[in-house]
PDB file of C-alpha atoms and ligand atoms in Angstrom:
ATOM      1  CA  UNK A   1     -10.742   1.964 -18.785  1.00 42.00           C
ATOM      2  CA  UNK A   2     -10.948  -1.749 -18.183  1.00 45.00           C
ATOM      3  CA  UNK A   3     -10.857  -4.155 -21.116  1.00 42.00           C
ATOM      4  CA  UNK A   4     -12.174  -7.669 -20.571  1.00 43.00           C
ATOM      5  CA  UNK A   5     -10.039 -10.616 -21.685  1.00 42.00           C
ATOM      6  CA  UNK A   6     -12.631 -11.507 -24.329  1.00 41.00           C
ATOM      7  CA  UNK A   7     -12.808  -7.922 -25.472  1.00 40.00           C
ATOM      8  CA  UNK A   8      -9.031  -7.758 -25.644  1.00 40.00           C
ATOM      9  CA  UNK A   9      -8.753 -11.012 -27.629  1.00 38.00           C
ATOM     10  CA  UNK A  10     -11.470  -9.882 -30.016  1.00 37.00           C
ATOM     11  CA  UNK A  11      -9.719  -6.590 -30.528  1.00 39.00           C
ATOM     12  CA  UNK A  12      -6.345  -8.301 -30.959  1.00 40.00           C
ATOM     13  CA  UNK A  13      -7.803 -10.783 -33.471  1.00 39.00           C
ATOM     14  CA  UNK A  14      -9.398  -8.002 -35.433  1.00 37.00           C
ATOM     15  CA  UNK A  15      -6.026  -6.300 -35.566  1.00 38.00           C
ATOM     16  CA  UNK A  16      -3.935  -9.361 -36.410  1.00 37.00           C
ATOM     17  CA  UNK A  17      -6.141 -11.381 -38.774  1.00 35.00           C
ATOM     18  CA  UNK A  18      -6.006  -8.966 -41.717  1.00 35.00           C
ATOM     19  CA  UNK A  19      -2.246  -8.814 -41.291  1.00 35.00           C
ATOM     20  CA  UNK A  20      -1.903 -12.600 -41.235  1.00 35.00           C
ATOM     21  CA  UNK A  21      -4.142 -13.152 -44.258  1.00 34.00           C
ATOM     22  CA  UNK A  22      -2.919 -10.278 -46.375  1.00 34.00           C
ATOM     23  CA  UNK A  23       0.496  -9.610 -44.909  1.00 34.00           C
ATOM     24  CA  UNK A  24      -0.213  -5.949 -44.276  1.00 33.00           C
ATOM     25  CA  UNK A  25      -1.363  -3.647 -41.511  1.00 34.00           C
ATOM     26  CA  UNK A  26      -2.722  -1.149 -44.060  1.00 37.00           C
ATOM     27  CA  UNK A  27      -6.389  -2.042 -43.384  1.00 38.00           C
ATOM     28  CA  UNK A  28      -7.920   0.130 -40.692  1.00 38.00           C
ATOM     29  CA  UNK A  29      -8.795  -1.664 -37.480  1.00 37.00           C
ATOM     30  CA  UNK A  30     -12.555  -2.350 -37.471  1.00 37.00           C
ATOM     31  CA  UNK A  31     -14.466  -0.388 -34.913  1.00 39.00           C
ATOM     32  CA  UNK A  32     -15.700  -2.586 -32.072  1.00 37.00           C
ATOM     33  CA  UNK A  33     -18.884  -1.127 -30.613  1.00 36.00           C
ATOM     34  CA  UNK A  34     -19.008  -1.063 -26.819  1.00 38.00           C
ATOM     35  CA  UNK A  35     -22.153  -3.211 -26.976  1.00 36.00           C
ATOM     36  CA  UNK A  36     -19.988  -6.128 -28.157  1.00 35.00           C
ATOM     37  CA  UNK A  37     -18.062  -6.081 -24.913  1.00 33.00           C
ATOM     38  CA  UNK A  38     -19.594  -8.881 -22.825  1.00 34.00           C
ATOM     39  CA  UNK A  39     -18.553  -7.516 -19.465  1.00 37.00           C
ATOM     40  CA  UNK A  40     -17.961  -4.006 -18.248  1.00 34.00           C
ATOM     41  CA  UNK A  41     -16.466  -2.656 -15.070  1.00 38.00           C
ATOM     42  CA  UNK A  42     -18.159  -3.996 -11.962  1.00 45.00           C
ATOM     43  CA  UNK A  43     -20.738  -1.487 -10.713  1.00 39.00           C
ATOM     44  CA  UNK A  44     -19.613   0.257  -7.579  1.00 61.00           C
ATOM     45  CA  UNK A  45     -22.697  -0.847  -5.678  1.00 71.00           C
ATOM     46  CA  UNK A  46     -21.655  -4.483  -6.140  1.00 80.00           C
ATOM     47  CA  UNK A  47     -17.928  -3.984  -5.656  1.00 86.00           C
ATOM     48  CA  UNK A  48     -16.386  -5.643  -2.643  1.00 95.00           C
ATOM     49  CA  UNK A  49     -12.977  -4.762  -1.275  1.00 97.00           C
ATOM     50  CA  UNK A  50     -11.817  -7.129   1.472  1.00 97.00           C
ATOM     51  CA  UNK A  51     -11.075  -5.374   4.755  1.00 98.00           C
ATOM     52  CA  UNK A  52      -7.394  -4.958   5.569  1.00 98.00           C
ATOM     53  CA  UNK A  53      -6.133  -7.511   8.062  1.00 98.00           C
ATOM     54  CA  UNK A  54      -5.321  -6.233  11.513  1.00 98.00           C
ATOM     55  CA  UNK A  55      -2.004  -6.835  13.196  1.00 98.00           C
ATOM     56  CA  UNK A  56      -0.571  -6.424  16.684  1.00 97.00           C
ATOM     57  CA  UNK A  57      -0.020  -2.907  18.004  1.00 98.00           C
ATOM     58  CA  UNK A  58       3.289  -3.754  19.664  1.00 96.00           C
ATOM     59  CA  UNK A  59       4.715  -1.963  22.705  1.00 96.00           C
ATOM     60  CA  UNK A  60       5.880   1.323  21.144  1.00 97.00           C
ATOM     61  CA  UNK A  61       2.701   3.189  20.186  1.00 98.00           C
ATOM     62  CA  UNK A  62       2.195   6.664  21.610  1.00 98.00           C
ATOM     63  CA  UNK A  63      -0.964   8.647  20.991  1.00 98.00           C
ATOM     64  CA  UNK A  64      -0.770  12.324  20.075  1.00 98.00           C
ATOM     65  CA  UNK A  65       1.815  12.185  17.268  1.00 98.00           C
ATOM     66  CA  UNK A  66       2.245  15.472  15.394  1.00 98.00           C
ATOM     67  CA  UNK A  67       0.217  16.128  12.267  1.00 98.00           C
ATOM     68  CA  UNK A  68       2.602  15.713   9.336  1.00 98.00           C
ATOM     69  CA  UNK A  69       3.150  13.622   6.228  1.00 98.00           C
ATOM     70  CA  UNK A  70       6.958  13.852   6.314  1.00 98.00           C
ATOM     71  CA  UNK A  71       8.145  11.833   9.268  1.00 98.00           C
ATOM     72  CA  UNK A  72      11.823  11.886   8.408  1.00 97.00           C
ATOM     73  CA  UNK A  73      14.250  14.748   9.044  1.00 97.00           C
ATOM     74  CA  UNK A  74      17.594  15.566   7.463  1.00 96.00           C
ATOM     75  CA  UNK A  75      19.304  14.235  10.569  1.00 95.00           C
ATOM     76  CA  UNK A  76      17.853  10.729  10.165  1.00 97.00           C
ATOM     77  CA  UNK A  77      20.084   8.157   8.540  1.00 96.00           C
ATOM     78  CA  UNK A  78      18.747   5.464   6.248  1.00 97.00           C
ATOM     79  CA  UNK A  79      17.163   4.799   2.890  1.00 97.00           C
ATOM     80  CA  UNK A  80      14.303   7.165   2.140  1.00 98.00           C
ATOM     81  CA  UNK A  81      10.802   5.755   1.743  1.00 98.00           C
ATOM     82  CA  UNK A  82       7.848   7.125  -0.209  1.00 98.00           C
ATOM     83  CA  UNK A  83       4.639   5.377   0.801  1.00 98.00           C
ATOM     84  CA  UNK A  84       1.409   6.241  -0.989  1.00 98.00           C
ATOM     85  CA  UNK A  85      -2.063   4.754  -1.099  1.00 98.00           C
ATOM     86  CA  UNK A  86      -5.760   5.192  -0.544  1.00 98.00           C
ATOM     87  CA  UNK A  87      -8.180   4.485   2.268  1.00 98.00           C
ATOM     88  CA  UNK A  88     -11.314   2.737   0.990  1.00 98.00           C
ATOM     89  CA  UNK A  89     -14.465   1.308   2.446  1.00 97.00           C
ATOM     90  CA  UNK A  90     -15.487  -2.285   1.770  1.00 96.00           C
ATOM     91  CA  UNK A  91     -17.481  -1.083  -1.260  1.00 96.00           C
ATOM     92  CA  UNK A  92     -14.202   0.176  -2.677  1.00 97.00           C
ATOM     93  CA  UNK A  93     -15.200   3.808  -2.245  1.00 97.00           C
ATOM     94  CA  UNK A  94     -12.482   6.248  -1.138  1.00 98.00           C
ATOM     95  CA  UNK A  95     -12.780   7.687   2.358  1.00 98.00           C
ATOM     96  CA  UNK A  96     -11.776  11.307   2.701  1.00 97.00           C
ATOM     97  CA  UNK A  97     -10.609  12.724   6.015  1.00 98.00           C
ATOM     98  CA  UNK A  98      -9.578   9.331   7.338  1.00 98.00           C
ATOM     99  CA  UNK A  99      -6.712   9.598   9.816  1.00 98.00           C
ATOM    100  CA  UNK A 100      -3.543   7.563   9.523  1.00 98.00           C
ATOM    101  CA  UNK A 101      -1.442   7.336  12.664  1.00 98.00           C
ATOM    102  CA  UNK A 102       2.007   6.031  11.734  1.00 98.00           C
ATOM    103  CA  UNK A 103       5.011   4.983  13.765  1.00 98.00           C
ATOM    104  CA  UNK A 104       8.049   2.899  12.994  1.00 98.00           C
ATOM    105  CA  UNK A 105      11.635   2.145  13.945  1.00 98.00           C
ATOM    106  CA  UNK A 106      14.669   4.022  12.664  1.00 98.00           C
ATOM    107  CA  UNK A 107      17.210   2.439  10.330  1.00 98.00           C
ATOM    108  CA  UNK A 108      18.892   0.703  13.267  1.00 97.00           C
ATOM    109  CA  UNK A 109      15.655  -0.763  14.599  1.00 98.00           C
ATOM    110  CA  UNK A 110      15.081   1.674  17.455  1.00 98.00           C
ATOM    111  CA  UNK A 111      11.894   3.589  18.285  1.00 98.00           C
ATOM    112  CA  UNK A 112      11.884   7.151  19.536  1.00 98.00           C
ATOM    113  CA  UNK A 113      10.065   6.631  22.802  1.00 97.00           C
ATOM    114  CA  UNK A 114      11.020  10.006  24.245  1.00 97.00           C
ATOM    115  CA  UNK A 115      10.127  12.267  21.317  1.00 97.00           C
ATOM    116  CA  UNK A 116       8.136  12.019  18.111  1.00 98.00           C
ATOM    117  CA  UNK A 117      10.787  10.880  15.664  1.00 98.00           C
ATOM    118  CA  UNK A 118       9.366   8.800  12.803  1.00 98.00           C
ATOM    119  CA  UNK A 119       5.852   9.254  14.135  1.00 98.00           C
ATOM    120  CA  UNK A 120       3.027  11.272  12.642  1.00 98.00           C
ATOM    121  CA  UNK A 121      -0.640  11.520  11.821  1.00 98.00           C
ATOM    122  CA  UNK A 122      -2.121  12.637   8.526  1.00 98.00           C
ATOM    123  CA  UNK A 123      -5.493  12.937   6.841  1.00 98.00           C
ATOM    124  CA  UNK A 124      -6.587  11.491   3.510  1.00 98.00           C
ATOM    125  CA  UNK A 125      -7.562  13.952   0.786  1.00 98.00           C
ATOM    126  CA  UNK A 126     -10.908  14.239  -1.035  1.00 98.00           C
ATOM    127  CA  UNK A 127     -10.090  11.092  -3.030  1.00 98.00           C
ATOM    128  CA  UNK A 128      -9.030   9.112   0.027  1.00 98.00           C
ATOM    129  CA  UNK A 129      -5.353   9.349  -0.852  1.00 98.00           C
ATOM    130  CA  UNK A 130      -2.310   9.776   1.350  1.00 98.00           C
ATOM    131  CA  UNK A 131       1.395  10.236   0.703  1.00 98.00           C
ATOM    132  CA  UNK A 132       4.053   9.717   3.367  1.00 98.00           C
ATOM    133  CA  UNK A 133       7.759  10.468   3.314  1.00 98.00           C
ATOM    134  CA  UNK A 134       9.897   8.595   5.764  1.00 98.00           C
ATOM    135  CA  UNK A 135      12.678   6.023   5.794  1.00 98.00           C
ATOM    136  CA  UNK A 136      12.869   2.263   5.508  1.00 98.00           C
ATOM    137  CA  UNK A 137      12.716   0.918   9.070  1.00 98.00           C
ATOM    138  CA  UNK A 138      15.407  -1.328  10.470  1.00 98.00           C
ATOM    139  CA  UNK A 139      14.816  -4.651  12.177  1.00 97.00           C
ATOM    140  CA  UNK A 140      14.888  -5.227  15.905  1.00 96.00           C
ATOM    141  CA  UNK A 141      15.180  -8.221  18.130  1.00 95.00           C
ATOM    142  CA  UNK A 142      11.994  -9.637  19.560  1.00 93.00           C
ATOM    143  CA  UNK A 143      13.216 -12.244  22.011  1.00 91.00           C
ATOM    144  CA  UNK A 144      15.660 -14.472  20.170  1.00 92.00           C
ATOM    145  CA  UNK A 145      14.854 -13.391  16.635  1.00 94.00           C
ATOM    146  CA  UNK A 146      14.577 -10.280  14.517  1.00 97.00           C
ATOM    147  CA  UNK A 147      11.217  -9.041  13.408  1.00 97.00           C
ATOM    148  CA  UNK A 148      11.029  -8.156   9.701  1.00 98.00           C
ATOM    149  CA  UNK A 149      11.067  -4.442   8.861  1.00 98.00           C
ATOM    150  CA  UNK A 150       7.576  -3.034   9.366  1.00 98.00           C
ATOM    151  CA  UNK A 151       5.538   0.127   9.612  1.00 98.00           C
ATOM    152  CA  UNK A 152       2.838   0.414  12.255  1.00 98.00           C
ATOM    153  CA  UNK A 153      -0.409   2.088  11.240  1.00 98.00           C
ATOM    154  CA  UNK A 154      -3.713   2.913  12.848  1.00 98.00           C
ATOM    155  CA  UNK A 155      -6.497   3.958  10.488  1.00 98.00           C
ATOM    156  CA  UNK A 156      -9.442   5.879  11.846  1.00 98.00           C
ATOM    157  CA  UNK A 157     -12.446   6.687   9.717  1.00 97.00           C
ATOM    158  CA  UNK A 158     -15.787   8.105  10.858  1.00 92.00           C
ATOM    159  CA  UNK A 159     -18.320   5.430  11.722  1.00 93.00           C
ATOM    160  CA  UNK A 160     -15.831   2.567  11.429  1.00 96.00           C
ATOM    161  CA  UNK A 161     -13.869   0.528  13.896  1.00 96.00           C
ATOM    162  CA  UNK A 162     -10.272   1.627  14.258  1.00 98.00           C
ATOM    163  CA  UNK A 163      -7.832  -0.550  12.354  1.00 98.00           C
ATOM    164  CA  UNK A 164      -4.438  -1.320  13.901  1.00 98.00           C
ATOM    165  CA  UNK A 165      -2.060  -3.056  11.557  1.00 98.00           C
ATOM    166  CA  UNK A 166       1.490  -3.279  10.197  1.00 98.00           C
ATOM    167  CA  UNK A 167       2.960  -3.167   6.702  1.00 98.00           C
ATOM    168  CA  UNK A 168       5.856  -5.385   5.648  1.00 98.00           C
ATOM    169  CA  UNK A 169       8.291  -5.320   2.735  1.00 98.00           C
ATOM    170  CA  UNK A 170       8.263  -8.066   0.151  1.00 98.00           C
ATOM    171  CA  UNK A 171      11.539  -9.957   0.007  1.00 97.00           C
ATOM    172  CA  UNK A 172      12.482  -9.387   3.648  1.00 98.00           C
ATOM    173  CA  UNK A 173      14.133 -12.661   4.689  1.00 97.00           C
ATOM    174  CA  UNK A 174      12.810 -12.276   8.230  1.00 97.00           C
ATOM    175  CA  UNK A 175       9.184 -12.484   7.073  1.00 98.00           C
ATOM    176  CA  UNK A 176       9.448 -16.254   6.902  1.00 95.00           C
ATOM    177  CA  UNK A 177       8.887 -17.607  10.372  1.00 90.00           C
ATOM    178  CA  UNK A 178       7.746 -14.326  11.933  1.00 96.00           C
ATOM    179  CA  UNK A 179       4.683 -15.182  14.006  1.00 95.00           C
ATOM    180  CA  UNK A 180       2.843 -11.940  13.238  1.00 97.00           C
ATOM    181  CA  UNK A 181       3.194 -11.405   9.490  1.00 98.00           C
ATOM    182  CA  UNK A 182       0.024 -11.652   7.424  1.00 97.00           C
ATOM    183  CA  UNK A 183       0.588 -12.183   3.701  1.00 97.00           C
ATOM    184  CA  UNK A 184      -1.893  -9.510   2.621  1.00 98.00           C
ATOM    185  CA  UNK A 185       0.115  -6.902   4.550  1.00 98.00           C
ATOM    186  CA  UNK A 186       3.312  -7.418   2.551  1.00 98.00           C
ATOM    187  CA  UNK A 187       3.983  -4.530   0.169  1.00 98.00           C
ATOM    188  CA  UNK A 188       5.671  -4.680  -3.190  1.00 97.00           C
ATOM    189  CA  UNK A 189       8.289  -1.963  -3.509  1.00 98.00           C
ATOM    190  CA  UNK A 190      10.858  -0.622  -5.911  1.00 98.00           C
ATOM    191  CA  UNK A 191      13.859   1.630  -5.723  1.00 97.00           C
ATOM    192  CA  UNK A 192      14.036   4.818  -7.758  1.00 96.00           C
ATOM    193  CA  UNK A 193      17.201   6.801  -7.277  1.00 94.00           C
ATOM    194  CA  UNK A 194      17.849   6.958  -3.563  1.00 93.00           C
ATOM    195  CA  UNK A 195      14.223   6.392  -2.542  1.00 97.00           C
ATOM    196  CA  UNK A 196      12.274   3.219  -1.921  1.00 98.00           C
ATOM    197  CA  UNK A 197       8.698   3.457  -3.250  1.00 98.00           C
ATOM    198  CA  UNK A 198       5.801   1.410  -1.930  1.00 98.00           C
ATOM    199  CA  UNK A 199       2.038   1.658  -2.013  1.00 98.00           C
ATOM    200  CA  UNK A 200      -0.766   0.200   0.045  1.00 98.00           C
ATOM    201  CA  UNK A 201      -4.539   0.670   0.069  1.00 98.00           C
ATOM    202  CA  UNK A 202      -6.279   0.295   3.399  1.00 98.00           C
ATOM    203  CA  UNK A 203      -9.836  -0.994   3.459  1.00 98.00           C
ATOM    204  CA  UNK A 204     -11.844  -0.304   6.610  1.00 98.00           C
TER     205      UNK A 204
HETATM  206 FE1  LIG B   1       7.372  -2.591  15.751  1.00 50.26          FE
END
């Protein structure tokens, strides 16, 4: 449930004023009818979600990756990554059965160009959601400088142009000055236990 700023302030005032004037919270909080709320959630038909920026494919894509949501194996070294999110259309409606085609480098910055390591395709569920288990990619040299850690993604949804993009990790010192990074593709992330958690919603 969304609460508008005005609605929140009104509710907070109603809660605090009796306490300030009488020094007690004993009075019940007055009921605020929904009609008093000046703004409600934006109707879906008017909602606009900006399309996700595209980004270069790079030289290491291979089509035909196996269908799986866990890209990492027990043999792979590196910090584990849990990446979740939703695929939406530009009206902010979830897209089920969208395909995500993912590939990224290992912890040392190398791609598996012979096999299918750290590559996979998966399908969004009925609510447009996906959940991927992998590892935090390493950086690799591109000419004279390292590219920031990134995850390559292609998103395919029926009736829409294919999106090719990359996701980056907030705080990566190599983001600054990288010629390909787009700000909107930088993910917030947090560590829980031994796993790095990040989320990203694709809009196509
Ligand atoms: Fe790459």
